[in-house]
Every structure is written in C-alpha cells, then in structure tokens.
Coordinates of C-alpha atoms in Angstrom, one line a residue:
Chain A
M1 CA -88.1 -79.5 -61.8
K2 CA -91.6 -80.1 -62.7
T3 CA -94.3 -79.5 -60.1
A4 CA -96.6 -82.5 -59.7
K5 CA -100.4 -82.2 -60.1
D6 CA -101.5 -85.3 -58.2
Y7 CA -100.3 -85.7 -54.7
T8 CA -101.8 -86.5 -51.3
L9 CA -101.9 -84.2 -48.2
Y10 CA -99.4 -86.4 -46.5
E11 CA -97.0 -86.1 -49.5
L12 CA -97.3 -82.4 -49.5
L13 CA -96.5 -82.2 -45.8
A14 CA -93.6 -84.7 -46.0
V15 CA -92.0 -82.8 -48.8
N16 CA -92.3 -79.4 -47.1
I17 CA -91.1 -80.7 -43.7
S18 CA -88.1 -82.3 -45.4
K19 CA -86.9 -78.8 -46.4
M20 CA -86.8 -77.8 -42.7
F21 CA -83.8 -80.0 -42.0
R22 CA -80.1 -79.5 -42.0
D23 CA -77.4 -82.0 -42.9
D24 CA -76.2 -82.3 -39.3
D25 CA -79.6 -82.8 -37.8
V26 CA -80.5 -85.5 -35.3
G27 CA -84.3 -85.8 -35.6
F28 CA -86.6 -87.4 -33.0
T29 CA -90.0 -88.7 -33.7
G30 CA -92.4 -90.9 -31.6
L31 CA -94.2 -93.8 -33.0
V32 CA -98.0 -94.0 -33.1
T33 CA -100.1 -95.6 -35.8
G34 CA -103.7 -95.4 -36.8
D35 CA -105.8 -92.4 -37.7
Q36 CA -104.9 -89.1 -39.4
T37 CA -103.5 -87.6 -36.2
A38 CA -101.2 -90.6 -35.8
V39 CA -100.0 -90.4 -39.5
M40 CA -99.3 -86.7 -39.1
A41 CA -97.5 -87.2 -35.8
S42 CA -95.1 -89.9 -36.7
M43 CA -95.3 -91.3 -40.3
V44 CA -95.2 -87.9 -42.0
P45 CA -92.1 -86.8 -40.0
L46 CA -90.4 -90.1 -40.6
A47 CA -91.0 -89.9 -44.4
A48 CA -89.9 -86.3 -44.4
M49 CA -86.6 -87.1 -42.6
S50 CA -86.0 -90.0 -44.9
L51 CA -86.6 -87.7 -47.9
A52 CA -84.1 -85.2 -46.5
Q53 CA -81.5 -88.0 -46.2
H54 CA -82.1 -88.9 -49.9
T55 CA -81.8 -85.3 -51.0
H56 CA -79.9 -82.5 -49.2
A57 CA -79.2 -84.0 -45.8
P58 CA -77.5 -87.4 -46.2
N59 CA -75.8 -87.2 -42.8
M60 CA -79.0 -86.6 -40.9
T61 CA -79.8 -89.1 -38.1
V62 CA -83.3 -90.3 -37.7
L63 CA -84.4 -91.5 -34.2
L64 CA -87.5 -93.6 -34.7
A65 CA -89.5 -93.7 -31.5
G66 CA -86.4 -92.0 -30.0
M67 CA -84.7 -95.4 -30.0
L68 CA -84.0 -96.9 -33.4
H69 CA -81.2 -95.0 -35.1
N70 CA -81.5 -94.6 -38.9
P71 CA -84.0 -97.5 -39.5
D72 CA -84.0 -98.9 -43.0
L73 CA -87.6 -98.1 -43.8
S74 CA -87.6 -99.7 -47.2
K75 CA -87.0 -103.1 -45.5
L76 CA -90.1 -102.9 -43.3
T77 CA -92.8 -105.4 -44.1
T78 CA -95.1 -103.9 -41.4
V79 CA -94.7 -100.8 -39.2
P80 CA -94.5 -101.8 -35.5
N81 CA -97.8 -100.5 -34.2
S82 CA -96.3 -98.8 -31.1
E83 CA -93.0 -97.7 -29.7
F84 CA -92.4 -100.6 -27.3
E85 CA -94.1 -103.4 -29.4
P86 CA -91.9 -106.5 -29.0
T87 CA -91.3 -106.7 -32.8
S88 CA -89.7 -103.2 -32.9
V89 CA -86.4 -104.8 -31.6
D90 CA -86.1 -106.5 -35.0
V91 CA -86.2 -103.3 -37.1
D92 CA -83.0 -102.9 -39.2
S93 CA -81.1 -99.9 -37.7
E94 CA -77.6 -98.5 -36.8
A95 CA -78.1 -98.3 -33.0
M96 CA -80.9 -98.8 -30.5
M97 CA -81.7 -97.5 -27.1
L98 CA -81.5 -100.3 -24.5
G99 CA -82.3 -98.2 -21.5
F100 CA -83.3 -94.7 -20.8
P101 CA -81.6 -92.3 -21.5
A102 CA -79.1 -93.7 -24.1
P103 CA -77.3 -93.5 -26.4
W104 CA -78.2 -89.8 -26.9
C105 CA -77.4 -87.1 -24.4
V106 CA -80.4 -84.8 -24.4
N107 CA -79.1 -82.2 -22.0
R108 CA -75.9 -81.9 -24.1
G109 CA -78.1 -80.9 -27.1
D110 CA -77.7 -84.2 -29.1
I111 CA -81.2 -84.0 -30.4
T112 CA -81.4 -81.0 -32.8
V113 CA -85.0 -81.3 -34.0
G114 CA -88.0 -83.1 -32.7
F115 CA -91.7 -83.7 -33.5
S116 CA -94.6 -83.5 -31.2
S117 CA -98.3 -83.1 -31.1
G118 CA -100.8 -82.4 -28.3
A119 CA -104.4 -81.9 -27.3
Q120 CA -104.0 -78.1 -27.2
I121 CA -101.5 -75.5 -28.5
D122 CA -101.8 -71.8 -27.8
A123 CA -100.9 -68.6 -29.6
Y124 CA -97.5 -68.5 -28.0
G125 CA -96.6 -72.2 -28.7
N126 CA -97.3 -73.6 -25.2
M127 CA -98.6 -77.1 -25.4
N128 CA -100.8 -79.3 -23.3
S129 CA -101.3 -83.0 -23.1
V130 CA -102.3 -83.2 -19.4
C131 CA -105.9 -82.0 -18.9
I132 CA -108.8 -79.9 -20.2
G133 CA -110.0 -77.6 -17.4
D134 CA -108.5 -77.2 -14.0
H135 CA -105.6 -79.5 -13.2
D136 CA -107.0 -80.7 -9.8
H137 CA -110.6 -81.0 -11.0
P138 CA -110.3 -81.6 -14.7
K139 CA -113.1 -81.8 -17.2
V140 CA -111.0 -84.3 -19.2
R141 CA -107.9 -86.0 -17.9
L142 CA -105.5 -86.8 -20.7
V143 CA -102.3 -89.0 -20.8
G144 CA -99.8 -86.6 -19.2
A145 CA -96.8 -84.5 -20.3
I146 CA -94.6 -87.5 -21.5
F147 CA -91.5 -86.2 -23.2
Q148 CA -93.2 -83.1 -24.6
T149 CA -91.7 -80.9 -21.8
E150 CA -88.2 -81.9 -22.8
H151 CA -88.9 -81.6 -26.6
L152 CA -89.7 -77.9 -26.3
A153 CA -87.2 -77.2 -23.5
L154 CA -84.1 -79.1 -24.6
F155 CA -84.3 -80.1 -28.3
G156 CA -82.5 -77.8 -30.7
R157 CA -85.9 -76.9 -32.2
E158 CA -89.4 -78.4 -32.5
I159 CA -91.8 -79.0 -35.4
I160 CA -95.3 -79.6 -34.2
T161 CA -97.8 -81.5 -36.3
M162 CA -101.5 -81.2 -35.5
K163 CA -104.8 -81.2 -37.3
L164 CA -106.1 -77.6 -37.4
E165 CA -109.2 -77.4 -35.1
K166 CA -110.6 -74.5 -33.1
R167 CA -110.7 -76.6 -29.9
K168 CA -107.0 -77.5 -30.2
F169 CA -105.6 -74.1 -31.3
V170 CA -106.5 -71.9 -28.4
E171 CA -105.4 -68.5 -27.0
K172 CA -104.2 -70.0 -23.8
V173 CA -103.7 -73.7 -23.0
D174 CA -105.3 -75.2 -19.8
F175 CA -102.0 -76.7 -18.6
V176 CA -98.5 -75.8 -19.8
S177 CA -96.9 -79.2 -20.2
A178 CA -94.4 -77.8 -22.7
V179 CA -93.2 -74.2 -22.9
G180 CA -93.2 -72.0 -26.1
Y181 CA -92.7 -68.2 -25.9
P182 CA -94.4 -66.9 -22.8
G183 CA -93.6 -63.2 -22.8
G184 CA -92.2 -63.4 -26.3
R185 CA -88.8 -64.5 -27.4
E186 CA -87.3 -62.4 -24.6
G187 CA -89.6 -64.0 -22.0
R188 CA -88.4 -67.4 -23.2
A189 CA -84.8 -66.4 -23.1
K190 CA -85.2 -65.4 -19.4
L191 CA -86.3 -69.0 -18.6
G192 CA -82.8 -70.3 -19.5
L193 CA -84.1 -73.2 -21.6
S194 CA -81.3 -74.6 -23.7
G195 CA -83.5 -75.5 -26.8
A196 CA -84.8 -72.8 -29.2
G197 CA -88.4 -74.0 -28.8
P198 CA -91.2 -74.5 -31.4
E199 CA -90.2 -73.5 -34.9
Y200 CA -93.1 -74.6 -37.1
V201 CA -96.6 -75.9 -36.6
V202 CA -97.6 -78.0 -39.6
T203 CA -101.3 -78.6 -40.0
D204 CA -103.6 -80.2 -42.6
K205 CA -104.5 -76.8 -44.0
C206 CA -101.5 -74.5 -43.4
I207 CA -98.1 -74.1 -41.8
F208 CA -97.5 -71.7 -38.9
N209 CA -94.3 -70.2 -37.5
F210 CA -93.6 -67.8 -34.7
H211 CA -93.0 -64.0 -34.8
E212 CA -89.4 -63.2 -34.3
V213 CA -90.0 -60.7 -31.5
T214 CA -93.4 -61.4 -29.9
G215 CA -93.2 -65.2 -30.3
R216 CA -96.9 -65.2 -31.4
M217 CA -98.0 -67.9 -33.9
Q218 CA -98.3 -66.5 -37.4
L219 CA -99.1 -68.0 -40.8
Y220 CA -96.1 -69.2 -42.8
S221 CA -97.9 -70.7 -45.8
I222 CA -101.4 -71.9 -46.8
H223 CA -101.8 -75.3 -48.5
P224 CA -103.1 -75.2 -52.1
G225 CA -107.0 -75.2 -52.2
Y226 CA -107.5 -73.4 -48.8
T227 CA -108.3 -69.7 -48.2
P228 CA -107.3 -67.4 -45.3
E229 CA -111.0 -67.7 -44.1
D230 CA -110.6 -71.5 -43.9
I231 CA -107.7 -71.0 -41.6
R232 CA -109.3 -68.3 -39.5
N233 CA -112.5 -70.4 -39.0
E234 CA -110.5 -73.3 -37.6
T235 CA -108.2 -71.3 -35.3
G236 CA -109.2 -70.2 -31.8
F237 CA -107.0 -67.1 -31.7
A238 CA -106.4 -64.1 -33.9
I239 CA -103.8 -64.5 -36.7
E240 CA -102.1 -61.1 -37.4
N241 CA -100.8 -61.8 -40.9
L242 CA -103.8 -63.8 -42.1
Y243 CA -103.7 -62.3 -45.6
D244 CA -100.0 -62.1 -46.1
A245 CA -99.0 -65.8 -46.3
K246 CA -97.7 -67.5 -49.4
E247 CA -99.0 -70.8 -50.8
T248 CA -97.3 -74.0 -49.6
P249 CA -95.3 -75.2 -52.6
A250 CA -96.5 -78.4 -54.2
P251 CA -94.1 -81.4 -54.4
T252 CA -92.0 -81.9 -57.5
E253 CA -92.2 -85.0 -59.7
E254 CA -88.7 -86.0 -58.5
E255 CA -89.7 -85.7 -54.8
L256 CA -92.8 -87.8 -55.3
Y257 CA -90.7 -90.4 -57.2
L258 CA -88.4 -90.7 -54.2
L259 CA -91.2 -90.9 -51.7
R260 CA -93.2 -93.5 -53.6
N261 CA -90.5 -95.7 -55.0
I262 CA -87.4 -95.4 -52.8
I263 CA -88.5 -94.4 -49.3
D264 CA -91.9 -95.9 -48.9
P265 CA -92.3 -98.4 -51.8
K266 CA -95.0 -100.5 -49.9
G267 CA -97.0 -97.5 -48.9
L268 CA -96.6 -98.4 -45.2
L269 CA -95.8 -94.8 -44.0
L270 CA -98.1 -92.5 -46.0
P271 CA -101.5 -93.9 -46.8
R272 CA -102.0 -93.3 -50.6
S273 CA -105.8 -92.8 -50.5
I274 CA -105.9 -89.4 -48.7
Chain B
M1 CA -75.6 -122.5 6.3
E2 CA -77.5 -123.2 3.1
L3 CA -78.0 -121.0 0.0
K4 CA -81.1 -118.9 0.6
E5 CA -83.9 -119.5 -1.8
K6 CA -86.2 -116.6 -2.5
L7 CA -88.9 -118.3 -4.6
I8 CA -92.3 -117.7 -2.9
S9 CA -96.0 -117.8 -3.9
M10 CA -97.8 -114.9 -5.5
K11 CA -100.0 -114.6 -2.3
E12 CA -97.0 -114.4 -0.1
A13 CA -95.3 -111.9 -2.4
A14 CA -98.3 -109.6 -2.6
S15 CA -98.6 -109.6 1.2
L16 CA -95.1 -107.9 1.3
V17 CA -97.0 -104.7 0.1
S18 CA -98.5 -102.7 3.0
D19 CA -101.5 -100.3 2.8
G20 CA -100.1 -96.8 2.0
D21 CA -97.0 -98.0 0.3
R22 CA -95.3 -96.2 -2.6
L23 CA -95.1 -98.7 -5.4
A24 CA -92.8 -98.6 -8.5
V25 CA -94.4 -100.9 -11.1
G26 CA -92.4 -102.1 -14.0
G27 CA -93.3 -102.1 -17.7
C28 CA -94.7 -99.4 -20.0
A29 CA -98.2 -98.6 -21.1
I30 CA -99.5 -101.9 -22.5
H31 CA -96.2 -103.8 -22.3
A32 CA -94.6 -106.0 -19.6
H33 CA -96.5 -104.8 -16.5
P34 CA -96.6 -107.3 -13.7
M35 CA -100.3 -107.8 -14.1
A36 CA -100.6 -111.1 -12.3
F37 CA -99.1 -109.5 -9.2
L38 CA -101.4 -106.5 -9.4
R39 CA -104.4 -108.8 -9.7
E40 CA -103.3 -110.5 -6.5
L41 CA -103.0 -107.1 -4.8
V42 CA -106.6 -106.4 -5.8
R43 CA -107.6 -109.7 -4.3
Q44 CA -105.9 -108.8 -1.1
K45 CA -107.8 -105.4 -1.0
K46 CA -104.7 -103.2 -0.5
K47 CA -105.5 -99.6 -0.1
D48 CA -104.1 -96.0 -0.2
L49 CA -101.3 -97.0 -2.6
T50 CA -99.2 -94.5 -4.4
V51 CA -97.9 -95.5 -7.8
V52 CA -94.7 -93.7 -8.7
G53 CA -93.6 -94.3 -12.3
S54 CA -92.6 -92.9 -15.7
L55 CA -94.7 -94.5 -18.4
N56 CA -97.7 -96.1 -16.8
G57 CA -100.7 -97.8 -18.4
L58 CA -102.8 -100.9 -17.6
D59 CA -101.0 -101.2 -14.2
V60 CA -102.4 -97.8 -12.9
D61 CA -105.7 -98.3 -14.7
L62 CA -106.4 -101.6 -12.9
L63 CA -105.5 -100.2 -9.5
A64 CA -107.6 -97.1 -10.2
G65 CA -110.6 -99.2 -11.3
A66 CA -110.3 -101.3 -8.2
G67 CA -110.3 -98.2 -6.0
M68 CA -106.8 -98.9 -4.4
L69 CA -105.1 -95.6 -5.2
K70 CA -104.3 -92.5 -3.1
K71 CA -101.9 -90.9 -5.5
V72 CA -100.2 -91.3 -8.9
E73 CA -96.9 -89.6 -9.7
T74 CA -95.8 -90.1 -13.3
S75 CA -95.5 -88.6 -16.9
Y76 CA -98.0 -90.9 -18.7
V77 CA -101.0 -93.0 -18.0
G78 CA -102.4 -94.3 -21.3
L79 CA -103.1 -97.4 -23.3
E80 CA -101.3 -96.4 -26.5
R81 CA -103.5 -97.5 -29.5
Y82 CA -106.3 -98.4 -27.1
G83 CA -106.6 -94.7 -26.1
L84 CA -107.0 -93.1 -22.7
A85 CA -107.0 -95.3 -19.6
K86 CA -110.6 -94.9 -18.7
N87 CA -110.6 -96.0 -15.0
F88 CA -107.6 -93.7 -14.4
R89 CA -109.3 -90.8 -16.3
R90 CA -112.6 -91.2 -14.3
G91 CA -110.7 -91.5 -11.0
V92 CA -108.8 -88.2 -11.6
E93 CA -111.9 -86.4 -12.9
Q94 CA -114.0 -87.5 -9.9
G95 CA -111.2 -86.7 -7.5
E96 CA -110.8 -90.2 -6.2
F97 CA -107.0 -89.9 -6.0
Q98 CA -104.4 -87.2 -6.5
M99 CA -102.4 -86.8 -9.6
V100 CA -98.9 -85.3 -9.6
D101 CA -97.6 -84.7 -13.1
Y102 CA -93.9 -85.0 -14.1
S103 CA -92.3 -85.0 -17.5
D104 CA -90.9 -88.2 -18.9
Y105 CA -87.2 -87.7 -18.5
L106 CA -87.7 -86.2 -15.1
A107 CA -89.9 -89.1 -14.1
F108 CA -87.0 -91.5 -15.0
N109 CA -84.4 -89.3 -13.3
R110 CA -86.4 -89.4 -10.0
F111 CA -85.5 -93.1 -9.9
H112 CA -81.8 -92.2 -10.7
A113 CA -82.0 -89.9 -7.6
S114 CA -83.2 -92.9 -5.5
L115 CA -80.6 -95.2 -7.0
E116 CA -77.9 -92.7 -5.8
K117 CA -79.8 -92.1 -2.5
L118 CA -79.9 -88.4 -3.3
S119 CA -82.6 -86.3 -1.6
F120 CA -83.4 -84.4 -4.8
W121 CA -82.6 -84.5 -8.5
P122 CA -81.4 -81.2 -10.1
C123 CA -83.3 -80.1 -13.2
S124 CA -82.6 -77.0 -15.2
Y125 CA -85.5 -76.7 -17.5
L126 CA -88.9 -76.5 -15.7
G127 CA -89.3 -72.7 -15.9
G128 CA -92.6 -71.5 -17.4
S129 CA -94.2 -74.9 -17.1
D130 CA -97.2 -76.0 -15.0
I131 CA -95.2 -79.2 -14.1
L132 CA -93.4 -76.7 -11.8
A133 CA -96.3 -74.3 -11.0
K134 CA -98.6 -77.1 -9.8
N135 CA -96.1 -79.0 -7.8
P136 CA -95.2 -77.5 -4.4
D137 CA -92.6 -80.3 -3.7
I138 CA -90.3 -78.9 -6.5
K139 CA -88.1 -76.1 -5.1
E140 CA -85.9 -73.6 -6.9
F141 CA -82.3 -73.2 -5.8
N142 CA -79.0 -71.8 -7.1
C143 CA -76.0 -74.0 -7.8
P144 CA -73.5 -73.4 -4.9
L145 CA -70.6 -73.6 -7.4
T146 CA -71.8 -71.5 -10.3
G147 CA -75.0 -69.7 -9.1
K148 CA -77.0 -71.2 -12.0
K149 CA -80.7 -71.6 -11.3
Y150 CA -82.0 -75.2 -10.8
Y151 CA -85.1 -76.9 -9.6
A152 CA -84.8 -79.6 -6.9
V153 CA -87.1 -82.4 -7.8
P154 CA -88.1 -85.0 -5.2
P155 CA -86.7 -88.5 -5.7
A156 CA -89.1 -91.4 -6.6
D157 CA -88.3 -93.2 -3.4
P158 CA -90.6 -96.2 -3.8
D159 CA -91.1 -98.6 -0.8
V160 CA -91.5 -101.5 -3.1
A161 CA -90.5 -102.1 -6.7
I162 CA -92.4 -104.9 -8.6
I163 CA -91.3 -106.0 -12.0
H164 CA -92.1 -108.8 -14.4
A165 CA -89.0 -110.3 -16.0
A166 CA -88.0 -113.1 -18.4
A167 CA -86.2 -115.5 -16.0
A168 CA -84.6 -115.8 -12.6
D169 CA -83.0 -118.6 -10.6
V170 CA -84.5 -119.5 -7.2
Y171 CA -81.8 -117.3 -5.5
G172 CA -83.0 -114.1 -7.2
N173 CA -80.6 -113.6 -10.0
V174 CA -82.7 -112.0 -12.8
L175 CA -82.0 -112.3 -16.5
M176 CA -83.0 -109.6 -18.9
P177 CA -83.1 -110.0 -22.7
Q178 CA -80.0 -108.8 -24.6
K179 CA -82.2 -106.7 -26.9
R180 CA -84.0 -104.7 -24.3
L181 CA -86.7 -102.1 -25.0
V182 CA -87.6 -99.1 -22.8
P183 CA -89.9 -101.3 -20.5
Q184 CA -87.0 -103.5 -19.5
G185 CA -84.7 -100.5 -19.1
V186 CA -87.2 -99.0 -16.7
D187 CA -87.5 -102.3 -14.9
V188 CA -83.7 -102.5 -14.2
L189 CA -83.7 -98.9 -13.0
M190 CA -86.6 -99.4 -10.7
A191 CA -85.0 -102.6 -9.2
R192 CA -82.0 -100.4 -8.3
S193 CA -84.1 -97.6 -6.7
C194 CA -85.3 -99.3 -3.5
D195 CA -84.5 -102.2 -1.2
K196 CA -87.7 -104.2 -1.4
V197 CA -87.7 -105.7 -4.9
I198 CA -90.2 -108.3 -6.0
V199 CA -89.7 -110.0 -9.4
T200 CA -92.2 -112.2 -11.1
V201 CA -90.8 -114.2 -13.9
E202 CA -91.9 -116.2 -17.0
R203 CA -89.3 -119.0 -16.3
I204 CA -87.4 -120.3 -13.3
V205 CA -84.0 -121.3 -14.6
S206 CA -81.0 -123.0 -13.1
N207 CA -78.1 -121.1 -11.5
D208 CA -75.9 -122.8 -14.2
L209 CA -78.0 -121.1 -16.9
I210 CA -77.6 -117.7 -15.1
R211 CA -73.8 -118.3 -15.1
R212 CA -73.7 -119.0 -18.8
H213 CA -75.6 -115.7 -19.4
N214 CA -73.9 -113.6 -16.8
D215 CA -73.8 -110.7 -19.2
L216 CA -77.6 -110.6 -19.0
C217 CA -78.0 -110.7 -15.3
F218 CA -78.8 -107.1 -14.8
I219 CA -80.4 -107.6 -11.3
P220 CA -78.2 -109.8 -9.1
K221 CA -79.7 -111.7 -6.2
Y222 CA -78.7 -109.3 -3.4
R223 CA -81.0 -106.7 -4.9
V224 CA -84.0 -109.1 -4.9
T225 CA -86.3 -109.7 -2.0
A226 CA -88.6 -112.3 -3.6
V227 CA -89.1 -114.3 -6.8
V228 CA -92.4 -115.5 -8.0
H229 CA -92.9 -118.0 -10.9
A230 CA -95.7 -116.4 -13.0
P231 CA -96.0 -117.6 -16.6
Y232 CA -98.1 -115.2 -18.7
G233 CA -97.6 -112.8 -15.7
A234 CA -97.9 -109.7 -17.9
H235 CA -101.1 -110.8 -19.7
P236 CA -103.0 -109.1 -21.3
C237 CA -99.9 -106.9 -21.8
S238 CA -97.2 -108.0 -24.1
M239 CA -94.0 -109.6 -22.8
P240 CA -90.9 -109.1 -25.1
Q241 CA -89.4 -112.5 -26.2
F242 CA -92.5 -114.3 -24.9
Y243 CA -95.9 -113.1 -26.1
N244 CA -97.7 -110.3 -27.8
V245 CA -100.6 -108.1 -26.5
D246 CA -103.8 -110.1 -26.3
E247 CA -105.8 -107.8 -28.6
G248 CA -109.1 -109.5 -27.8
H249 CA -108.8 -109.5 -24.1
F250 CA -107.4 -106.0 -24.1
Q251 CA -110.4 -104.7 -26.0
E252 CA -112.7 -106.5 -23.6
Y253 CA -111.0 -104.8 -20.7
V254 CA -111.1 -101.4 -22.4
D255 CA -114.9 -101.8 -23.2
A256 CA -115.6 -102.8 -19.6
S257 CA -113.7 -99.9 -18.2
S258 CA -116.1 -97.3 -19.8
D259 CA -118.1 -97.3 -16.5
K260 CA -117.8 -98.4 -13.0
E261 CA -120.6 -101.0 -13.1
N262 CA -119.2 -102.8 -16.1
F263 CA -115.7 -102.7 -14.7
S264 CA -116.8 -104.3 -11.4
K265 CA -118.2 -107.1 -13.6
Y266 CA -114.8 -107.5 -15.3
L267 CA -113.1 -107.6 -11.9
D268 CA -115.6 -110.2 -10.7
A269 CA -114.9 -112.3 -13.8
Y270 CA -111.1 -112.1 -14.0
V271 CA -109.7 -110.8 -10.7
T272 CA -111.7 -111.2 -7.5
G273 CA -113.8 -114.0 -8.8
V274 CA -110.8 -116.3 -9.5
E275 CA -108.5 -117.8 -6.9
D276 CA -105.1 -117.1 -8.6
Q277 CA -103.1 -116.7 -11.8
E278 CA -103.7 -120.3 -12.8
E279 CA -107.5 -119.9 -12.6
Y280 CA -107.2 -116.6 -14.5
L281 CA -105.2 -118.3 -17.3
E282 CA -107.8 -121.1 -17.5
K283 CA -110.5 -118.5 -17.9
V284 CA -108.5 -116.8 -20.7
G285 CA -108.0 -120.2 -22.4
V286 CA -105.0 -122.2 -23.7
K287 CA -105.9 -121.7 -27.4
K288 CA -105.8 -117.9 -26.9
L289 CA -102.6 -117.9 -24.9
L290 CA -100.7 -120.1 -27.4
S291 CA -101.8 -117.8 -30.2
L292 CA -99.9 -114.9 -28.6
D293 CA -96.4 -116.6 -28.8
L294 CA -93.5 -114.6 -30.0
P295 CA -90.7 -116.4 -31.9
T296 CA -87.6 -115.7 -29.7
F297 CA -86.4 -116.2 -26.1
I298 CA -83.4 -114.4 -24.7

C-alpha cells in the first residue's frame, strides 16, 4: 500500500481513528457543525467510523447524534446542522431514536465506543464542560455536563477529540463533569464505573493515550510536521514520554480513495481546504 | 353532563403558574420550546421560578434575561450553533440564581422517577464526579438486596409541565408526530411526570381526527389540564413538521442578549411591549413566518 503525500489534517485524523475500531463496535457521536472544533468533534469521527465499515469493521454500528443508526452518508445532500434539526428525521438510516433512551441500553453496555470533546481535559482524563473557576461563582459558565458524564462512565471506551491548547489541556479541571483516572487505573476501578474510560485523545497535532498503571495522559504519536516541543508548548501539564512517541502514520492512497470517492463524495463531512 | 372542553386563552393558561413553582419546559436547546407561553409568563411578571429540565436553551435564557429565575436544574443550557446562552451565563456568573448540574441521562431519569412517583432514582455511576460532589441532595446508599453502592438522585418533581405540541382537540387529546425527535420524546416524558400539564399547540383538530390517528395520541386528555391554540408558538425556535428556526430573529435575540441593557430593549420590543402572541407575530411579519415553513405535517 502506497502512502499518500497530499492529505488534509482531517483525513489524517479520520484514517487513524478508523483503526481504533473493532468489527463489533457500536459507536456514538454527537452532531455539531461549523468550525474546526465542530469538524473534529463530529464529522471526523463519523468519517472514521464509516471508513472502518468500508475496511476492517463492516458490522460496526454508527449512531449519528446518538439517534440515527447507520446513516447512509453518501446519500446526504446537506448535513443537518444540529442534532434535533427537524430535517434530521429524513436522513436515510436503519433505526432512529424516538424517545430517550431508546433503542440502545446504555447501562447494559450497548455503546462500546463514544466520542466527546470539552472545554477542559486534565492529565488524568477528567473532563469539564460545566464552568471555568469555582462552580458557585464561576468566571465563565459553560453549557453543562450533557451526556459527557455517561460517555466516560458507561460507554465501553471513549475517544476524545480536541484542539491542542494550553488552556484546554490542564493539570486539573475546574469541574469534573466526566471521570477519567483519578488515583490511576486502580482509583478508577474502585469507583465501580462499568465503562473503561478514555482511551485516546486525538488532537490537531498529536494523539495521546493513558498510562496503563498511573492513568496519566502520555503521547501515543505525533502528527507529521510537528516536534515534541510543539506539543509541549501547547500542553498545560508535563508529558513524561515527550521524546519517545512515534510519528502518526500518513493515510494510504487506498484509504484516501475510499474517503474522497465512496464515503464523502460531496465533501460534506471533511472540508477539503484544510 | 357535557364533555369538558379544556381550550383556554394564553393569559388564563399562564396564570396557572404560581410564583415559586418548579416548571418543566418542553423542547430542546433551540427547538420546540413553548416560547409563546414563556413570553406570556414574562408579561405576567412571575418570579422565583425553578426550571427543571434535561436539554434547555432559549427557554431558560429568556426567563434568565427577564429576571424570573430562582434555580435551574438541568444538564445543558445552550443555543447549539448560536453558542452559549448569554443571559443564562451572565445570571449564573453574577449569582442571580442557583445552578444545579445533572448529567443528561440522569436529568431524563429524574422525570422517569416522577412518572413512577418514586422518591429517588438509583444511579450507579456518579463516583468521582463533581455532579455528585457539588450536590448535597444526592445521597449514597447500598442496595438492600445485593449491597451494591448506588446514589439516590432526587426526582424532577415539577409543579407544572408546559409543552408545545403539533395538535390537540379541545378536550386535551394531544397528537405527536410519528417521526419524533428527542424534543418530542422529552415532551411526552414531562407530560407524564406531573399532574398539572399545559399544552400549547400549532393546530386545534377535531376529535374525529384524533380517533383516526389514535396511534399518535401519546398524551391522552386525562393527563392534560389546559390546551392553548398557539400557532408559531415555538418561534423563533423550530417546530418539527411545521417550521424551521428563524435564523434572522434568533441572531437578533443572541446579539441583544450580550448585555442587560440591550436585552431589556429586546424584551420591550417583542415581549412586554406587545399584548399577546398575535401582536408578536405581526411584529415578526407574515413574509418571515411563511419563509420558515417545513414541507410535512404529521
């Protein structure tokens, strides 16, 4: 397989995320549209899951916005611009959610992998989308925990997608709206959460995972073109294996062909210009 | 004895809400909130309200901006692609009302607890979170059968549920669309979680039509206290099967909500300065309203 030379950041991320799935996965992503954060939070995961279905994981189930089961993305003429937009009822899919919760059973472990993003993430994978500063007298009040708590507590595992920025990657979050590995892997086990917790944190410059004992975030791979210093400068906590990480593999010609011609022929998911 | 009709005016319906009530408000974020009803609540100057919900948005933001809130208990207050709900944000940051944070699934299950008239909802997965640490009303307990650790989460227990639906007859039988989205799912759940249920509707239909679509009558008349005819009752939010979000008006609202002074001008223009929903719609304009039409109905 030939490695491609020209590819976008989004294609690099989609291809590498696609390799994180198993054939029996049920993958849950929200739906937000707009800027780079939105593309990374929902369009990249969607393209990645679809690519996995077209390669090594044909039996995987995609839950778009948690509600549309296995949407036929190639039939889309526009992407609904939010989860509950009236037009989203018309997306071609195998099953849809009419109420909440249904049809999936989250406490029974139906959802094996999820995607989330937040205002802050800390060195032990705790996430925050509630507030900056003290909860009762916040400097900035944000939207709230939403489903993030359940993503990290109940889903089989979680892949977090966030732009790498010092103010977002902090030693300790201001409010734990979703739990990572407080007190390490052992500390998490004592909490009795049924899900395994965060597995990867995919950013625009690198991919992190979590230490197998301490649960602390560590480098998994650095994207082509970036140095360990680039990563250190944008991360608000110390990275213990800064110089040991491999390079994130570039997409192959075949993977790019599938993304551009079969999965997203109209360029609705992954903007081609970045 | 005659059949009891429950169709009343918006003013009468809003007067069913008392100061200090716990309100469950239907819809999600920027979709299907009963905005016409909430505007009437603002006109009637209700105070010390608690909104209990799951996915809130323009509903809470309007009440926050009008200074009517004592407390909000939910998992989300935001305006999706329009960003943070600025009146809400400012209200919390300035300590104008209390915020109690729940997670999404739990926020829904609190209504299930109320539906079943349970005094708590058992949740197994809050350990390590600040949802638990910051909420003294959630208590740890052990399952009497297995000894497993759980958290007892208080039920939603609204005093009044207010939702905006597609259609109802004058007796209070409410039709929901066959292809429902989360906002309509939430509405049905809320309507089953308390005994004072107010439903504003796009269309008043005959009892014959209800009978022809009995599979879509998810809220039967004995669950409904009052019905109000409110065309474009969710505007500027979207209403599935009827109309899309009014992008222009929404942006006007969002711009106005950036500070208190501008927002009070917005309230003067569109809420307190108009007599009722009809005058509000006149102000928005027929051309604008017709441009929002969606192609399907039920």
